[in-house]
Short mmCIF file of C-alpha atoms and ligand atoms in Angstrom, two decimals:
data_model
loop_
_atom_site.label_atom_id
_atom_site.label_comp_id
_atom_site.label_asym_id
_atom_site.label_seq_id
_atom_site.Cartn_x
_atom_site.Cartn_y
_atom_site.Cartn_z
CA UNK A 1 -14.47 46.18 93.08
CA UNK A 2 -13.92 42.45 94.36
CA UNK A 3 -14.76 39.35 91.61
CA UNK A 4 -17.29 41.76 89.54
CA UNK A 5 -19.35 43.43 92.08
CA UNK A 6 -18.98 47.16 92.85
CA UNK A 7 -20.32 49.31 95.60
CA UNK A 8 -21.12 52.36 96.65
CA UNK A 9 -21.30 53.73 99.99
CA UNK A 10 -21.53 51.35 103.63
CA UNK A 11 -18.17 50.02 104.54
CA UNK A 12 -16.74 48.17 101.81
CA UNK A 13 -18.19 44.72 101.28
CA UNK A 14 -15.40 41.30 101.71
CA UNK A 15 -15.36 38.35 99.05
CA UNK A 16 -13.28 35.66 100.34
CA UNK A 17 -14.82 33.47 98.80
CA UNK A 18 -15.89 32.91 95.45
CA UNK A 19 -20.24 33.95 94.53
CA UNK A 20 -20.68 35.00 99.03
CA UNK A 21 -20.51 38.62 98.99
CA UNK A 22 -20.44 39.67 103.31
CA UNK A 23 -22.05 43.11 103.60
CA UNK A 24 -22.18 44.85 106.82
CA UNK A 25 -25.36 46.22 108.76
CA UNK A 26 -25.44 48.67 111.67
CA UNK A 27 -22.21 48.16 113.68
CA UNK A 28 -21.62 45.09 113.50
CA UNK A 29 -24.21 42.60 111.80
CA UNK A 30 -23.18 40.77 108.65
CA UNK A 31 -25.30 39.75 105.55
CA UNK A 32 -24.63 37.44 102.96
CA UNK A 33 -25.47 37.43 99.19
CA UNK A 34 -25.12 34.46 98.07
CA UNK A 35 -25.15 34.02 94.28
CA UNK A 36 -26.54 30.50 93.42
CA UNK A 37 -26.16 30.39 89.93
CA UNK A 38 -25.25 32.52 87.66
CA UNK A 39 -27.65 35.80 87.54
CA UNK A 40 -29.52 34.24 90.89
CA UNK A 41 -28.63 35.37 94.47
CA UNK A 42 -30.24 34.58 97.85
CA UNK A 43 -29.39 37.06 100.65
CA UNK A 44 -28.73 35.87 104.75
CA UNK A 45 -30.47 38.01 107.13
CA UNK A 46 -30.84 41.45 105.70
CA UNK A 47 -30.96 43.29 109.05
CA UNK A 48 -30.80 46.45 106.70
CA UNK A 49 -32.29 46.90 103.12
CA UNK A 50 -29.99 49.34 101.53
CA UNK A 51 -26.37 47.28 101.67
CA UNK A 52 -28.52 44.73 99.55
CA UNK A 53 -29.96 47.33 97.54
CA UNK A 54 -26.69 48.77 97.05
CA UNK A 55 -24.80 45.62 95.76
CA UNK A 56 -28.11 44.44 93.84
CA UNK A 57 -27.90 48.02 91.80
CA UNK A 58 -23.55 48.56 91.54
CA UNK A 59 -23.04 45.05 90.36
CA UNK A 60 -20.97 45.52 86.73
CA UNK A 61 -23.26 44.49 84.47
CA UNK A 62 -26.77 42.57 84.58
CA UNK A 63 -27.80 42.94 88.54
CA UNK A 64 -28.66 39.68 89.61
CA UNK A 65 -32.14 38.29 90.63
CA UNK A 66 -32.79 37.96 93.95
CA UNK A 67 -35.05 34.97 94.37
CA UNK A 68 -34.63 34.29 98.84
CA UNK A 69 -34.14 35.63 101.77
CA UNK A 70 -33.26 33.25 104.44
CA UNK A 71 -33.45 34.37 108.10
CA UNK A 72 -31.70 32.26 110.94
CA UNK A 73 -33.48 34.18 113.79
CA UNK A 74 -36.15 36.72 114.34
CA UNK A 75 -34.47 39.61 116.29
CA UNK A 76 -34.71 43.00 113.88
CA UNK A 77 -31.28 43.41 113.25
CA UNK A 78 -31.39 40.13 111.46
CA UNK A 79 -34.43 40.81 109.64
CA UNK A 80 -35.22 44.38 109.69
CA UNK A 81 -34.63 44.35 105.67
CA UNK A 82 -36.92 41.26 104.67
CA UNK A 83 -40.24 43.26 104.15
CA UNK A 84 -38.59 46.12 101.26
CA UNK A 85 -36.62 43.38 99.55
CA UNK A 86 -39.61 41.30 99.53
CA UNK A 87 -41.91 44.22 98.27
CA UNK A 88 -39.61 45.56 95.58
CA UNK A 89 -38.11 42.76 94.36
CA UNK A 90 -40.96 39.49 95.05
CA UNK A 91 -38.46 37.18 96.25
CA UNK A 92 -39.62 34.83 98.81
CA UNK A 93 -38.82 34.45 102.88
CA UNK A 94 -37.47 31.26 104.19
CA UNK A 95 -37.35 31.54 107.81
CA UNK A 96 -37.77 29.00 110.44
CA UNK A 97 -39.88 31.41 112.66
CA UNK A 98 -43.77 30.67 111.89
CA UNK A 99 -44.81 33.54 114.19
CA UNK A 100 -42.41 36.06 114.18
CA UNK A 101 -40.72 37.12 110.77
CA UNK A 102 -43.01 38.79 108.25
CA UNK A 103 -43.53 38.25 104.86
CA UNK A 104 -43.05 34.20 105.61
CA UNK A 105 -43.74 32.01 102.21
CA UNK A 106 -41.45 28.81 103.53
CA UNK A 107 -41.15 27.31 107.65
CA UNK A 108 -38.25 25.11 107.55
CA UNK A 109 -38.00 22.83 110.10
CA UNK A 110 -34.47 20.84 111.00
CA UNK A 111 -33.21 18.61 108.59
CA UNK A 112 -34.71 19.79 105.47
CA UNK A 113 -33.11 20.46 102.38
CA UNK A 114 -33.37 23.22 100.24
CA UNK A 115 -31.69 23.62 96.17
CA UNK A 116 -31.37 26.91 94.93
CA UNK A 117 -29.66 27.08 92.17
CA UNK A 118 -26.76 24.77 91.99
CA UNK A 119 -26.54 25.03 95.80
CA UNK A 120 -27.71 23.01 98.62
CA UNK A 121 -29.11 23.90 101.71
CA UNK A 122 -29.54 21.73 104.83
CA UNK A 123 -31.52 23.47 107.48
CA UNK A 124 -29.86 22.68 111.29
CA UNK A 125 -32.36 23.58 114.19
CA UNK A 126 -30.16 25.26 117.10
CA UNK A 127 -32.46 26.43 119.86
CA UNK A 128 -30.47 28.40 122.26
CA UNK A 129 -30.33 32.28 121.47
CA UNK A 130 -33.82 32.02 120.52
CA UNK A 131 -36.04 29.19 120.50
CA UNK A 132 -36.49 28.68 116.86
CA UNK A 133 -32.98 29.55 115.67
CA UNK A 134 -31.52 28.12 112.58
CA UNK A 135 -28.70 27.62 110.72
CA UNK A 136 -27.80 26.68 107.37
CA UNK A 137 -25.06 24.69 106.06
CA UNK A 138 -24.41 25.45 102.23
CA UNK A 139 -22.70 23.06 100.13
CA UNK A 140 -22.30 22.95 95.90
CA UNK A 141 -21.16 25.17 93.13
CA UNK A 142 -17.98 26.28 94.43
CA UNK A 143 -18.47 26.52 97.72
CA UNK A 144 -15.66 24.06 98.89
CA UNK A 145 -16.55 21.87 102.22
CA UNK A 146 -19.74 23.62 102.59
CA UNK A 147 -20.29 26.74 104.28
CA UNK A 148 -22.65 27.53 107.51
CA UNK A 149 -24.26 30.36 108.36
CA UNK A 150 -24.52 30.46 111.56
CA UNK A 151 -26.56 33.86 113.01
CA UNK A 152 -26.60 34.36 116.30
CA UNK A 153 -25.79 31.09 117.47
CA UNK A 154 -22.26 30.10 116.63
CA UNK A 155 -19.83 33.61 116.69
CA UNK A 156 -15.80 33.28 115.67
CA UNK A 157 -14.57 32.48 119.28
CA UNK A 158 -18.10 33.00 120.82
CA UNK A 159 -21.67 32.32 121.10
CA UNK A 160 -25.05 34.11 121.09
CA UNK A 161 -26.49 35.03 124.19
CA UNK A 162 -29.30 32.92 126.13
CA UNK A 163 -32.34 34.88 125.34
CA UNK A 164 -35.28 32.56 124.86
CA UNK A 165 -33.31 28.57 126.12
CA UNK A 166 -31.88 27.15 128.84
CA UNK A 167 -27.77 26.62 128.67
CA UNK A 168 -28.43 22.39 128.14
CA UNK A 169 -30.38 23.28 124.57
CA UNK A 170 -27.88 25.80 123.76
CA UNK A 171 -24.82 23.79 124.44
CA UNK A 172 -26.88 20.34 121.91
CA UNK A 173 -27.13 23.23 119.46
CA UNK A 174 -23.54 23.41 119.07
CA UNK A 175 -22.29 20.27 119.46
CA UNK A 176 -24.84 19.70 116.42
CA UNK A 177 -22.79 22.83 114.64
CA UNK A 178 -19.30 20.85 115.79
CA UNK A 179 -20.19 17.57 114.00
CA UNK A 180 -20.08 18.89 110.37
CA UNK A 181 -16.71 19.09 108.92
CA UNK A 182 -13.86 20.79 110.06
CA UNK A 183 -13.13 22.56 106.93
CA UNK A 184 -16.72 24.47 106.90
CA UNK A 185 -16.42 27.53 106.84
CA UNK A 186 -18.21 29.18 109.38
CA UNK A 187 -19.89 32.66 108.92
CA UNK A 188 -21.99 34.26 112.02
CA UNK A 189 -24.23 37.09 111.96
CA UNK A 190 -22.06 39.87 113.98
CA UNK A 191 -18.29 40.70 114.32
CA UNK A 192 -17.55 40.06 117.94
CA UNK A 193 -14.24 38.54 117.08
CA UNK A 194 -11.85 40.73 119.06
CA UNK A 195 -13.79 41.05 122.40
CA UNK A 196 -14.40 36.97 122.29
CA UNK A 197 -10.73 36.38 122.23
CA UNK A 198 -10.31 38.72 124.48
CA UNK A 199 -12.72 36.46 127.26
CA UNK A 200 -11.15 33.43 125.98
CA UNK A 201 -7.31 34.33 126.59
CA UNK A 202 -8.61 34.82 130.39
CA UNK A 203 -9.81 31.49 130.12
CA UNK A 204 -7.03 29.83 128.27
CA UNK A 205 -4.07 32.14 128.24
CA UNK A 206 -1.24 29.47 127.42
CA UNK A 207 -3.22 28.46 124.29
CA UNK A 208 -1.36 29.00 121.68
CA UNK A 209 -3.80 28.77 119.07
CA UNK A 210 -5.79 31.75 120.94
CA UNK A 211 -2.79 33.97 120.96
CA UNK A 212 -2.48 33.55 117.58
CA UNK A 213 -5.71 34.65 116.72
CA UNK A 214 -5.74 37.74 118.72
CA UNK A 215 -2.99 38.75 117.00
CA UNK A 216 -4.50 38.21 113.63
CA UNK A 217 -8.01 39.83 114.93
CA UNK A 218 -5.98 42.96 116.22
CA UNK A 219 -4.34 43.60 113.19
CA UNK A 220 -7.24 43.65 110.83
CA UNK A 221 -9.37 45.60 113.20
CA UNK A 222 -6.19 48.55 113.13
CA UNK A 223 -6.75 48.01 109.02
CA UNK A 224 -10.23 48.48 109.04
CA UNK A 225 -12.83 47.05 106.69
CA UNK A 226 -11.74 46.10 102.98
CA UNK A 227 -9.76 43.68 101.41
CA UNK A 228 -7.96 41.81 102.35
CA UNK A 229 -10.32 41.60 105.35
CA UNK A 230 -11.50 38.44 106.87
CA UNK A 231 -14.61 37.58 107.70
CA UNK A 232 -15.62 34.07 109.79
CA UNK A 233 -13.88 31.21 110.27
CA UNK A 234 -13.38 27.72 109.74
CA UNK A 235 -14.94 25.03 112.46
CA UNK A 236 -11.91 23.04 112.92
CA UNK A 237 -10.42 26.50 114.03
CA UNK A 238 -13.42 27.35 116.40
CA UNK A 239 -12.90 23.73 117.98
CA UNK A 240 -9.20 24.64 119.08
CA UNK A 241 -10.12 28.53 120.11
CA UNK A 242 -14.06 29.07 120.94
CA UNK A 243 -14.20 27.68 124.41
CA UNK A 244 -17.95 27.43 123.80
CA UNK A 245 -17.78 24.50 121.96
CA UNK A 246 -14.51 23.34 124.42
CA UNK A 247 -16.75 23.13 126.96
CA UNK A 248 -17.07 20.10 128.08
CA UNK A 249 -20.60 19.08 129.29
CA UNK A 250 -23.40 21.40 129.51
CA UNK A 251 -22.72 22.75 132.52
CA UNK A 252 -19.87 23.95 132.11
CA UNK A 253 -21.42 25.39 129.27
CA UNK A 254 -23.65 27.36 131.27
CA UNK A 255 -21.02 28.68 133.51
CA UNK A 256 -18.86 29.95 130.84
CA UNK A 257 -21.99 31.71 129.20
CA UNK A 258 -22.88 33.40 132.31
CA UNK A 259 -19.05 34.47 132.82
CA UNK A 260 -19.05 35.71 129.48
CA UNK A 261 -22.22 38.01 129.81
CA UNK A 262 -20.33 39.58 132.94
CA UNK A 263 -16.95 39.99 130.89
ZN1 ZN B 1 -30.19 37.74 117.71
#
């Protein structure tokens, strides 16, 4: 049991911070349930139903309403979820994808703002992985600096793959990502953690920072899943490791990303 919610079954679910619950999906996908105020949640790209389900049902008390489901890409195992939680529960789809997510009742577009609850949303366009990718940077309540949810785009160390843009839109998206504040915390739609340290050590292997972190990630992949596990990380921390935003001009960008898919 971590701050009032209880589970059943799946891995066990991390709270590091206060009202984001991180679920896991498949292998390795993440999704977030977010409460927004008190009795409210949102969820984060519910590649999978059930997890939700599951921490919906095994909360301690009064389950919470789930108004939104925000998506931050298409691909399935972001979204796969989005059309039971929609039909059992009638909570509505915010997606940024007019074409390709089901059950759509909001397009966002870059730069607009969305309350729910006591929280704040601002919707940040990063074409790159796909070509209508989005990300969301949370602030309010008590969520600190603001948190970002990042999908596919930005990963701890890492980046999503090129699937749908060309290396010079990928690389804007996330020097977009690098001008918010350093003390966002940053939390991306798969754990990759270990094997992007990995490639960046080869890259970078007297940075100390780096070595540091693949220590850390090591460590809690031996303990496994549960507290005190950490999920994400914070941006001022990706701009000393992930050499994806260390590149320094878009080609380089492009190099590093076609390196990495060989790794
Ligand atoms: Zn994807």
């Amino acid at each position: 049991m971590v701050d009032g919610w209880m589970f059943l079954g799946y891995k066990p679910p991390v709270q590091n911070v206060k009202n984001i619950t991180v679920l896991t999906a498949f292998e390795d996908n993440y999704i977030y349930l977010v409460e927004s105020s008190p009795g409210r949640c949102f969820v984060v790209d519910p590649g999978e139903a059930e997890p939700v389900f599951d921490a919906l049902e095994n909360r301690v008390g009064t389950a919470p309403t789930l108004t939104h489901i925000l998506t931050t890409h298409h691909h399935a195992d972001h979204t796969g979820g989005v059309a039971a939680l929609k039909q059992r529960t009638g909570c509505k789809v915010i997606s940024p994808d007019a074409k390709r997510i089901a059950g759509l009742d909001r397009l966002v577009q870059d730069g607009e703002l969305i309350k729910l609850g006591d929280l704040h949303i601002r919707c940040i366009a990063t074409p790159g992985h796909t070509t209508t990718s989005m990300c969301y940077f949370v602030t309010g309540g008590s969520l600190g600096s603001g948190v970002l949810f990042t999908g596919d785009t930005l990963f701890v160390c890492g980046c999503g793959r090129l699937f749908e843009c060309s290396g010079q839109t990928m690389f804007e998206s996330l020097q977009k990502l690098a001008a918010l504040p350093d003390k966002t915390l940053v939390y991306p739609g798969h754990d990759y953690t270990e094997e992007n340290v990995r490639f960046a050590i080869t890259l970078e292997p007297d940075n100390k920072p780096l070595q540091k972190k693949l220590s850390e990630v090591q460590t809690q992949n031996q303990r496994g899943h549960g507290p005190p596990y950490k999920v994400g990380s914070m941006l001022g921390e990706e701009k000393r490791i992930n050499p994806f935003l260390r590149a320094k001009d878009w080609q380089a960008f492009t190099s590093l990303r076609r390196k990495k898919d060989l790794f």
